[in-house]
mmCIF file of C-alpha atoms in Angstrom:
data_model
loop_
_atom_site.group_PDB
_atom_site.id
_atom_site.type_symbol
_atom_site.label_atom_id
_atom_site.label_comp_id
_atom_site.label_asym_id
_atom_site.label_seq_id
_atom_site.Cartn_x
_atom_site.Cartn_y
_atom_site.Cartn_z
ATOM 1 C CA UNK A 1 11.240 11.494 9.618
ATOM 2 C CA UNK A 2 10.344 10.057 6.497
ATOM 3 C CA UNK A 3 6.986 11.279 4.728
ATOM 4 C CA UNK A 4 5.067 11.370 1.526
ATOM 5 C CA UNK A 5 2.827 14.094 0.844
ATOM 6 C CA UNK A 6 0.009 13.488 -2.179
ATOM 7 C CA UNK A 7 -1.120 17.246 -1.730
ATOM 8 C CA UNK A 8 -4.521 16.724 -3.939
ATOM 9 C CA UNK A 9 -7.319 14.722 -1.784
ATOM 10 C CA UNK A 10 -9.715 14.307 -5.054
ATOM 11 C CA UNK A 11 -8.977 14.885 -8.909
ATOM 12 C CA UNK A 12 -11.353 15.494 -11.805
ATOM 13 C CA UNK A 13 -10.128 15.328 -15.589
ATOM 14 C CA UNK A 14 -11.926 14.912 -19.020
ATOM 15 C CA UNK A 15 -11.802 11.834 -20.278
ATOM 16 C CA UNK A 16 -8.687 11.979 -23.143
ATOM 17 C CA UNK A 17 -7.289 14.815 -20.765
ATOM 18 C CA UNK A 18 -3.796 14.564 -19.905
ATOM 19 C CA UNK A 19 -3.252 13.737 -16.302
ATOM 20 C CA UNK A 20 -0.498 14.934 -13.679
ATOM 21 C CA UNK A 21 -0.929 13.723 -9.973
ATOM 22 C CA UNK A 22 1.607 15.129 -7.671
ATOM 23 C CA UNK A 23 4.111 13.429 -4.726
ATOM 24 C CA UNK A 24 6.558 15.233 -2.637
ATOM 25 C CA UNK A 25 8.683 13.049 -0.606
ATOM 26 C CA UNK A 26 11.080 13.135 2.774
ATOM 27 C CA UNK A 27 13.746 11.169 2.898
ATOM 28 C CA UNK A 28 17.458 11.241 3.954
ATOM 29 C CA UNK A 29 19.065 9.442 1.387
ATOM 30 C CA UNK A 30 18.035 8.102 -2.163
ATOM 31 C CA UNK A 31 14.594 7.223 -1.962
ATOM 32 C CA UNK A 32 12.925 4.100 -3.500
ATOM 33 C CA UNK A 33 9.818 5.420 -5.215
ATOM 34 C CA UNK A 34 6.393 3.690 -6.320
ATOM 35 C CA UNK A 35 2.801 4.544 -7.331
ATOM 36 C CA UNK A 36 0.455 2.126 -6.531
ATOM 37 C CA UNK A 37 -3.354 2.588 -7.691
ATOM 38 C CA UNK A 38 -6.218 0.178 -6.066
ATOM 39 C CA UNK A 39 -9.251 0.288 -8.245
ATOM 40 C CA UNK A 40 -12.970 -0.335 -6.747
ATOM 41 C CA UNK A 41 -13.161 -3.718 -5.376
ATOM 42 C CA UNK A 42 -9.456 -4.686 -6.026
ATOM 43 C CA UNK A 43 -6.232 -4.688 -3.940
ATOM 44 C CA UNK A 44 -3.422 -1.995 -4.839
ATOM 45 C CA UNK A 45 -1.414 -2.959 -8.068
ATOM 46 C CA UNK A 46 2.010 -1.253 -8.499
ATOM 47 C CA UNK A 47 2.223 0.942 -11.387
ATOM 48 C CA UNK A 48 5.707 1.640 -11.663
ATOM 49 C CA UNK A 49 8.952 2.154 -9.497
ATOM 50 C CA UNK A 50 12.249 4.591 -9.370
ATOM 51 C CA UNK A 51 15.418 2.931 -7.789
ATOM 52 C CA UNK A 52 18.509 5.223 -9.778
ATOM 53 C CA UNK A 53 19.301 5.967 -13.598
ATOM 54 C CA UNK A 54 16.956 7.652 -15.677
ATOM 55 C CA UNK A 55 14.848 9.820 -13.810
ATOM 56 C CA UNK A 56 12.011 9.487 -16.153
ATOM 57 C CA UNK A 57 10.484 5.628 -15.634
ATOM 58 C CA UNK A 58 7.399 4.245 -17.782
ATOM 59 C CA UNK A 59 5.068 1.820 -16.080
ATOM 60 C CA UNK A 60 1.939 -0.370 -16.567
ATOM 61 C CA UNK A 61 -1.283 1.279 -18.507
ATOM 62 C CA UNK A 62 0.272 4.177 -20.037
ATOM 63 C CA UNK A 63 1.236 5.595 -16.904
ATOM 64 C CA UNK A 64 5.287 7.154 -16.558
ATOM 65 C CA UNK A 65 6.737 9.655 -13.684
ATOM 66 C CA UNK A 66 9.618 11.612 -13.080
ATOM 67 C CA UNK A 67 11.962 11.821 -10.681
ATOM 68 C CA UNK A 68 13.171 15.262 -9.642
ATOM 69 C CA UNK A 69 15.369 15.359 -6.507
ATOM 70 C CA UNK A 70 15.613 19.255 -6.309
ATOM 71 C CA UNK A 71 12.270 19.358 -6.434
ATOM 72 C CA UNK A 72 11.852 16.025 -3.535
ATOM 73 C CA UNK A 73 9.315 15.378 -5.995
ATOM 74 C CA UNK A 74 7.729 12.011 -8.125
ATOM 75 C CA UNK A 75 4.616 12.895 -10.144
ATOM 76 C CA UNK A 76 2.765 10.512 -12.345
ATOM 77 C CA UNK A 77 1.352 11.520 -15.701
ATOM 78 C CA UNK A 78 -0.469 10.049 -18.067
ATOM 79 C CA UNK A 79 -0.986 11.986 -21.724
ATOM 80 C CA UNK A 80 -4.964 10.945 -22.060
ATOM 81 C CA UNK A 81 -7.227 9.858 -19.594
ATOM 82 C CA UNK A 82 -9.377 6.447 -19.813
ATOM 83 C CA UNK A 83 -12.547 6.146 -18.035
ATOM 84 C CA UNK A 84 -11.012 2.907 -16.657
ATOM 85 C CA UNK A 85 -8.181 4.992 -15.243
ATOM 86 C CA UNK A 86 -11.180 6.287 -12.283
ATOM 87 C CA UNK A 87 -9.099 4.882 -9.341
ATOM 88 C CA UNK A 88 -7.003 6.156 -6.407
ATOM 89 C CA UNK A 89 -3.558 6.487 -6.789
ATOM 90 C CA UNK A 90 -1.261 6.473 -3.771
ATOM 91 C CA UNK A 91 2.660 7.235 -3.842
ATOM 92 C CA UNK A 92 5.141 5.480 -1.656
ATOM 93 C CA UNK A 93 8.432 5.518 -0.899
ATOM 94 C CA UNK A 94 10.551 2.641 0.368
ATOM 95 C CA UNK A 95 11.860 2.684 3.775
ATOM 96 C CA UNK A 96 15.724 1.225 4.340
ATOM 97 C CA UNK A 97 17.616 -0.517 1.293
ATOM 98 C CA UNK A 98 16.990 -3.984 3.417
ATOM 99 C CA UNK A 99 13.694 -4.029 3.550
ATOM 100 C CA UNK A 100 11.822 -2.629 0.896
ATOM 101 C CA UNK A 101 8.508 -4.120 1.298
ATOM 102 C CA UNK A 102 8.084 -1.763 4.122
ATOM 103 C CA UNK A 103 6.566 1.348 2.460
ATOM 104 C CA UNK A 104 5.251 4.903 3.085
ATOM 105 C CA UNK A 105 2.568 5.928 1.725
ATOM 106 C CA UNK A 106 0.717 9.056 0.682
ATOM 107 C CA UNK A 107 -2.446 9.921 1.568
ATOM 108 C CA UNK A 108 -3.921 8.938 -2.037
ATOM 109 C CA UNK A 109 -5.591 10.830 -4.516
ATOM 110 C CA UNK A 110 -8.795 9.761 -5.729
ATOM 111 C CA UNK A 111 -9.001 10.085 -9.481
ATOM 112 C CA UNK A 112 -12.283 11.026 -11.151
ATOM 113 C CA UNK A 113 -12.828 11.016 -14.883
ATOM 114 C CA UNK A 114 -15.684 12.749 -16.636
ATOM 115 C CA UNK A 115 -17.525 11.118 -19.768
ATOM 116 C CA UNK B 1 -2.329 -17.923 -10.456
ATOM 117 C CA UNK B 2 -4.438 -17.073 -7.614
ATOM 118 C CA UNK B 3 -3.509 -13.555 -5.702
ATOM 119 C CA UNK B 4 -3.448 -12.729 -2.181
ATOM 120 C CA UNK B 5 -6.810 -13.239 -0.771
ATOM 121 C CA UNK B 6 -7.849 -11.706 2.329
ATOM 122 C CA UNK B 7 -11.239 -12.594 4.593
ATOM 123 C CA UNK B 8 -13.615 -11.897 5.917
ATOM 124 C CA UNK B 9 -13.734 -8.599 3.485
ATOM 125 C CA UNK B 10 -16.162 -6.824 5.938
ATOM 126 C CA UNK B 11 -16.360 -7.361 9.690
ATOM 127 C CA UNK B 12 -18.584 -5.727 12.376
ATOM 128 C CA UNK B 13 -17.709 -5.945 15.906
ATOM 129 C CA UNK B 14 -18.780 -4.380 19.319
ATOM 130 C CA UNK B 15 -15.889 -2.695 21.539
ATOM 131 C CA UNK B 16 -14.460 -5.205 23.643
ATOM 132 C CA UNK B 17 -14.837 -8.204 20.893
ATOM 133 C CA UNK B 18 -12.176 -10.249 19.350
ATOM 134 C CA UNK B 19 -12.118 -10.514 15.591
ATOM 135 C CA UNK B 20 -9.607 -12.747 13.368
ATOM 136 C CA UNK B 21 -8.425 -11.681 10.135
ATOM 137 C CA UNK B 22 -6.926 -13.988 7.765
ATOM 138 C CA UNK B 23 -4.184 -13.618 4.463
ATOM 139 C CA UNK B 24 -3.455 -16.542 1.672
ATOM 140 C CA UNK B 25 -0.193 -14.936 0.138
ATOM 141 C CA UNK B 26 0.669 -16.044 -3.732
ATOM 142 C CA UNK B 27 2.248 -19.572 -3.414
ATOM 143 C CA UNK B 28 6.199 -18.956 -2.591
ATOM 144 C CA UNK B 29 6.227 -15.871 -1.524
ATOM 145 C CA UNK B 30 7.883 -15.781 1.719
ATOM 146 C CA UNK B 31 7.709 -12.243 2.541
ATOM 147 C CA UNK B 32 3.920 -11.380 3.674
ATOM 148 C CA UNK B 33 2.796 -7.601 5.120
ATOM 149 C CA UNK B 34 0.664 -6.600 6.833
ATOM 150 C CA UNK B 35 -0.519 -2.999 6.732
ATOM 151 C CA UNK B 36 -3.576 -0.844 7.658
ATOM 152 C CA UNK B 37 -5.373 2.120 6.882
ATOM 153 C CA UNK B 38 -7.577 4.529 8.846
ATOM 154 C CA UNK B 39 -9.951 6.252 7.518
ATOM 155 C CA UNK B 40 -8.671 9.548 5.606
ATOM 156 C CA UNK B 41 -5.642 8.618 6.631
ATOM 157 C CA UNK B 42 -2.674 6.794 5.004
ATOM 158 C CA UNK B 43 -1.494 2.840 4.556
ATOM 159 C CA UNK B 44 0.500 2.026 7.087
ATOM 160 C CA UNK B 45 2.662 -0.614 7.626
ATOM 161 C CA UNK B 46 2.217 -2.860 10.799
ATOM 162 C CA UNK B 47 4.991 -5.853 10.033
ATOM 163 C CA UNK B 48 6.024 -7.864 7.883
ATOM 164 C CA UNK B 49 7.350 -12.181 8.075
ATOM 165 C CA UNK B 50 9.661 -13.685 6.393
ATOM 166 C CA UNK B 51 8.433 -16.809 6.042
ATOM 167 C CA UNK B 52 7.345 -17.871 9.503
ATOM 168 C CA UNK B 53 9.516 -15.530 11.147
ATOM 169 C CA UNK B 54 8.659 -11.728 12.369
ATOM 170 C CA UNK B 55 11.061 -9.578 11.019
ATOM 171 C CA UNK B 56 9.906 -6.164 11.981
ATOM 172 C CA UNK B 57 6.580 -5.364 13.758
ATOM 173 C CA UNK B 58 7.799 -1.595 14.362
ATOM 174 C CA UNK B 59 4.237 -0.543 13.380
ATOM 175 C CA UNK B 60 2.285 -2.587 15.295
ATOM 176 C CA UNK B 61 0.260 -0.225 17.412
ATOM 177 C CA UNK B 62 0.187 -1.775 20.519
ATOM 178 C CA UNK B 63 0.184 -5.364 21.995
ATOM 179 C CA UNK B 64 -4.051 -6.247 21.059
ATOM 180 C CA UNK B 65 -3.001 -7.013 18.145
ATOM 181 C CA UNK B 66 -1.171 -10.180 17.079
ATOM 182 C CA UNK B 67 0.198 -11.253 13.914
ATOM 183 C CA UNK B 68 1.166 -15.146 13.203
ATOM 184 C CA UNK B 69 1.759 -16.884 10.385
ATOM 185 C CA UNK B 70 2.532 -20.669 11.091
ATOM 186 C CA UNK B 71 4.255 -22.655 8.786
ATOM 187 C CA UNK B 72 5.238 -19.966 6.728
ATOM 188 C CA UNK B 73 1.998 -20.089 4.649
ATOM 189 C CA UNK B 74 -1.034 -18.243 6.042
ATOM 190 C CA UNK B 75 -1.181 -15.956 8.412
ATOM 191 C CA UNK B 76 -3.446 -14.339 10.752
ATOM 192 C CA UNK B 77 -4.036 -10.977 12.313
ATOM 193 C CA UNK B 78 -5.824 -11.165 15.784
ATOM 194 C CA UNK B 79 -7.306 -7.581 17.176
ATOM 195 C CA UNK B 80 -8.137 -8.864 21.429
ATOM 196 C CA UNK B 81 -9.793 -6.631 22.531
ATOM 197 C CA UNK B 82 -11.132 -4.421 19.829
ATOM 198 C CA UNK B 83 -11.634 -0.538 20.947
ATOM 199 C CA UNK B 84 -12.924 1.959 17.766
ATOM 200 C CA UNK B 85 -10.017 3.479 16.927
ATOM 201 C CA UNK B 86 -9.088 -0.251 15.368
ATOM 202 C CA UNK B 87 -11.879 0.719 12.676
ATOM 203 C CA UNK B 88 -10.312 0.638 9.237
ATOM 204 C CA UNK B 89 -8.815 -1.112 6.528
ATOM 205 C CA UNK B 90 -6.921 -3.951 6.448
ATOM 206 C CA UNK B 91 -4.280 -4.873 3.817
ATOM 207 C CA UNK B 92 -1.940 -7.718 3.380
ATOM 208 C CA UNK B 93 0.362 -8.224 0.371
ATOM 209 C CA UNK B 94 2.848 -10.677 -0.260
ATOM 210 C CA UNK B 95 6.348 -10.762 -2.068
ATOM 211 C CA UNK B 96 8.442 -13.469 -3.922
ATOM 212 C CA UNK B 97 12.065 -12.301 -2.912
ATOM 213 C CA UNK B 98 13.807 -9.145 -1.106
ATOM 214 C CA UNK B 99 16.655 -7.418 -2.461
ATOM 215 C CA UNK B 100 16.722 -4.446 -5.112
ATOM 216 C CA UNK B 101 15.384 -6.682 -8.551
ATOM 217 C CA UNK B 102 11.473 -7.393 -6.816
ATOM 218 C CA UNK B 103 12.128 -4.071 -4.466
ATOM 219 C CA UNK B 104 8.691 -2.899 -3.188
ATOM 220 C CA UNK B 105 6.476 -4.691 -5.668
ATOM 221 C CA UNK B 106 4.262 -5.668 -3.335
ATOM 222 C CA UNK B 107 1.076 -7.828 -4.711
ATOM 223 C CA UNK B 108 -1.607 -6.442 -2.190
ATOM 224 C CA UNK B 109 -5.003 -8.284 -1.141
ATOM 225 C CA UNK B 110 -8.056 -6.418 -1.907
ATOM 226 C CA UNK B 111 -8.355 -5.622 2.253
ATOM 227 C CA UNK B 112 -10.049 -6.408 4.941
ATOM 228 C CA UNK B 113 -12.485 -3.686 6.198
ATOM 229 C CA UNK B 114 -13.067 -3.710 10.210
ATOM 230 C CA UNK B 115 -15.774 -1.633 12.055
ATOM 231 C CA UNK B 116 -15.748 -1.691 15.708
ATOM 232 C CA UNK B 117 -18.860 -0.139 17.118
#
């Protein structure tokens, strides 16, 4: 069956810190791939998204992640840390070519930054 | 352009009750989700519309709950009769178009938080 794994619950970085939040993914064929972070008192906003090509995609607010298939892995970086960037962060993958709004998702990861 | 709103944002309930929670999509977007999550758990999706029509409730969990969306515009999500395990959050996001170019950019409400007591 299809699964997402986000394998850290809770993160704390450093403001200006670079950031690395980690995915591992199930899935029979080529996966559709997202991150998604909801901020406090907001609904989930899609940071970026991995369909084929370059396995390296940039997104919204600084954010990129790479695509590794040997690895089953998606992980999002981010080279220095924002206090606005305290969120939680939740990986999905897309489930069936035909109907992509239907996502997994990852447990989250709750994102903590220090002054 | 006003984003998917979702309400009531916070709704208490006794075991037993019915409670009604409503989603306003973004104007023209026919696909509308619905999805949920339990606490420390993960989102999960319940179903999804296209436009009026159902076109997969695989994740609803059972048949209390009940999912409309008349018109095409609105829709509701109806929990009769509510037992505690319903507790959690929410979520309904909307979508202008399916296919590969708008694939899985969902535009998600802010969620709907339900305790049943």
């Amino acid at each position: 069956a299809q699964s997402v794994t986000q394998p850290d619950i809770h993160i704390t970085v450093s403001e200006g810190a670079s950031l690395e939040l980690r995915c591992n993914y199930s899935y029979g064929a080529t996966p559709y791939l997202f991150w998604y972070v909801q901020s406090p008192g907001q609904g989930l906003q899609l940071l970026l998204k991995y369909f084929s090509g370059d396995t390296l995609v940039q997104g919204i607010k600084g954010f990129e992640a790479e695509f590794k298939r040997s690895q089953s892995s998606f992980n999002l970086r981010k080279p220095s840390v924002h206090w606005s960037d305290a969120a939680e962060y939740f990986c999905a993958v897309g489930h069936g070519s035909s109907n992509t709004g239907k996502l997994i998702f990852g447990q989250g990861t709750t994102l903590q930054v220090k002054p | 352009e006003a984003g998917v709103t979702q309400f009531p944002s916070h709704s208490v309930i006794e075991k037993g009750q019915t409670v009604t929670l409503r989603c306003d999509p973004i104007s023209g977007h026919d696909n509308l989700y619905w999805y949920r999550r339990v606490m420390g758990k993960e989102i999960k999706f319940l179903l999804h519309f296209v436009k009026e029509s159902k076109q997969d409730e695989s994740g609803m969990p059972n048949n209390r709950f009940l999912a409309e969306r008349t018109g095409g515009t609105y829709s509701t999500l109806k929990v009769q009769p509510a037992e505690l395990e319903d507790s959690g959050v929410y979520f309904c996001a909307s979508s202008q178009v399916s296919g590969r170019a708008s694939a899985g950019e969902l535009f998600f409400g802010e969620g709907s938080r339900l305790t049943v007591l």
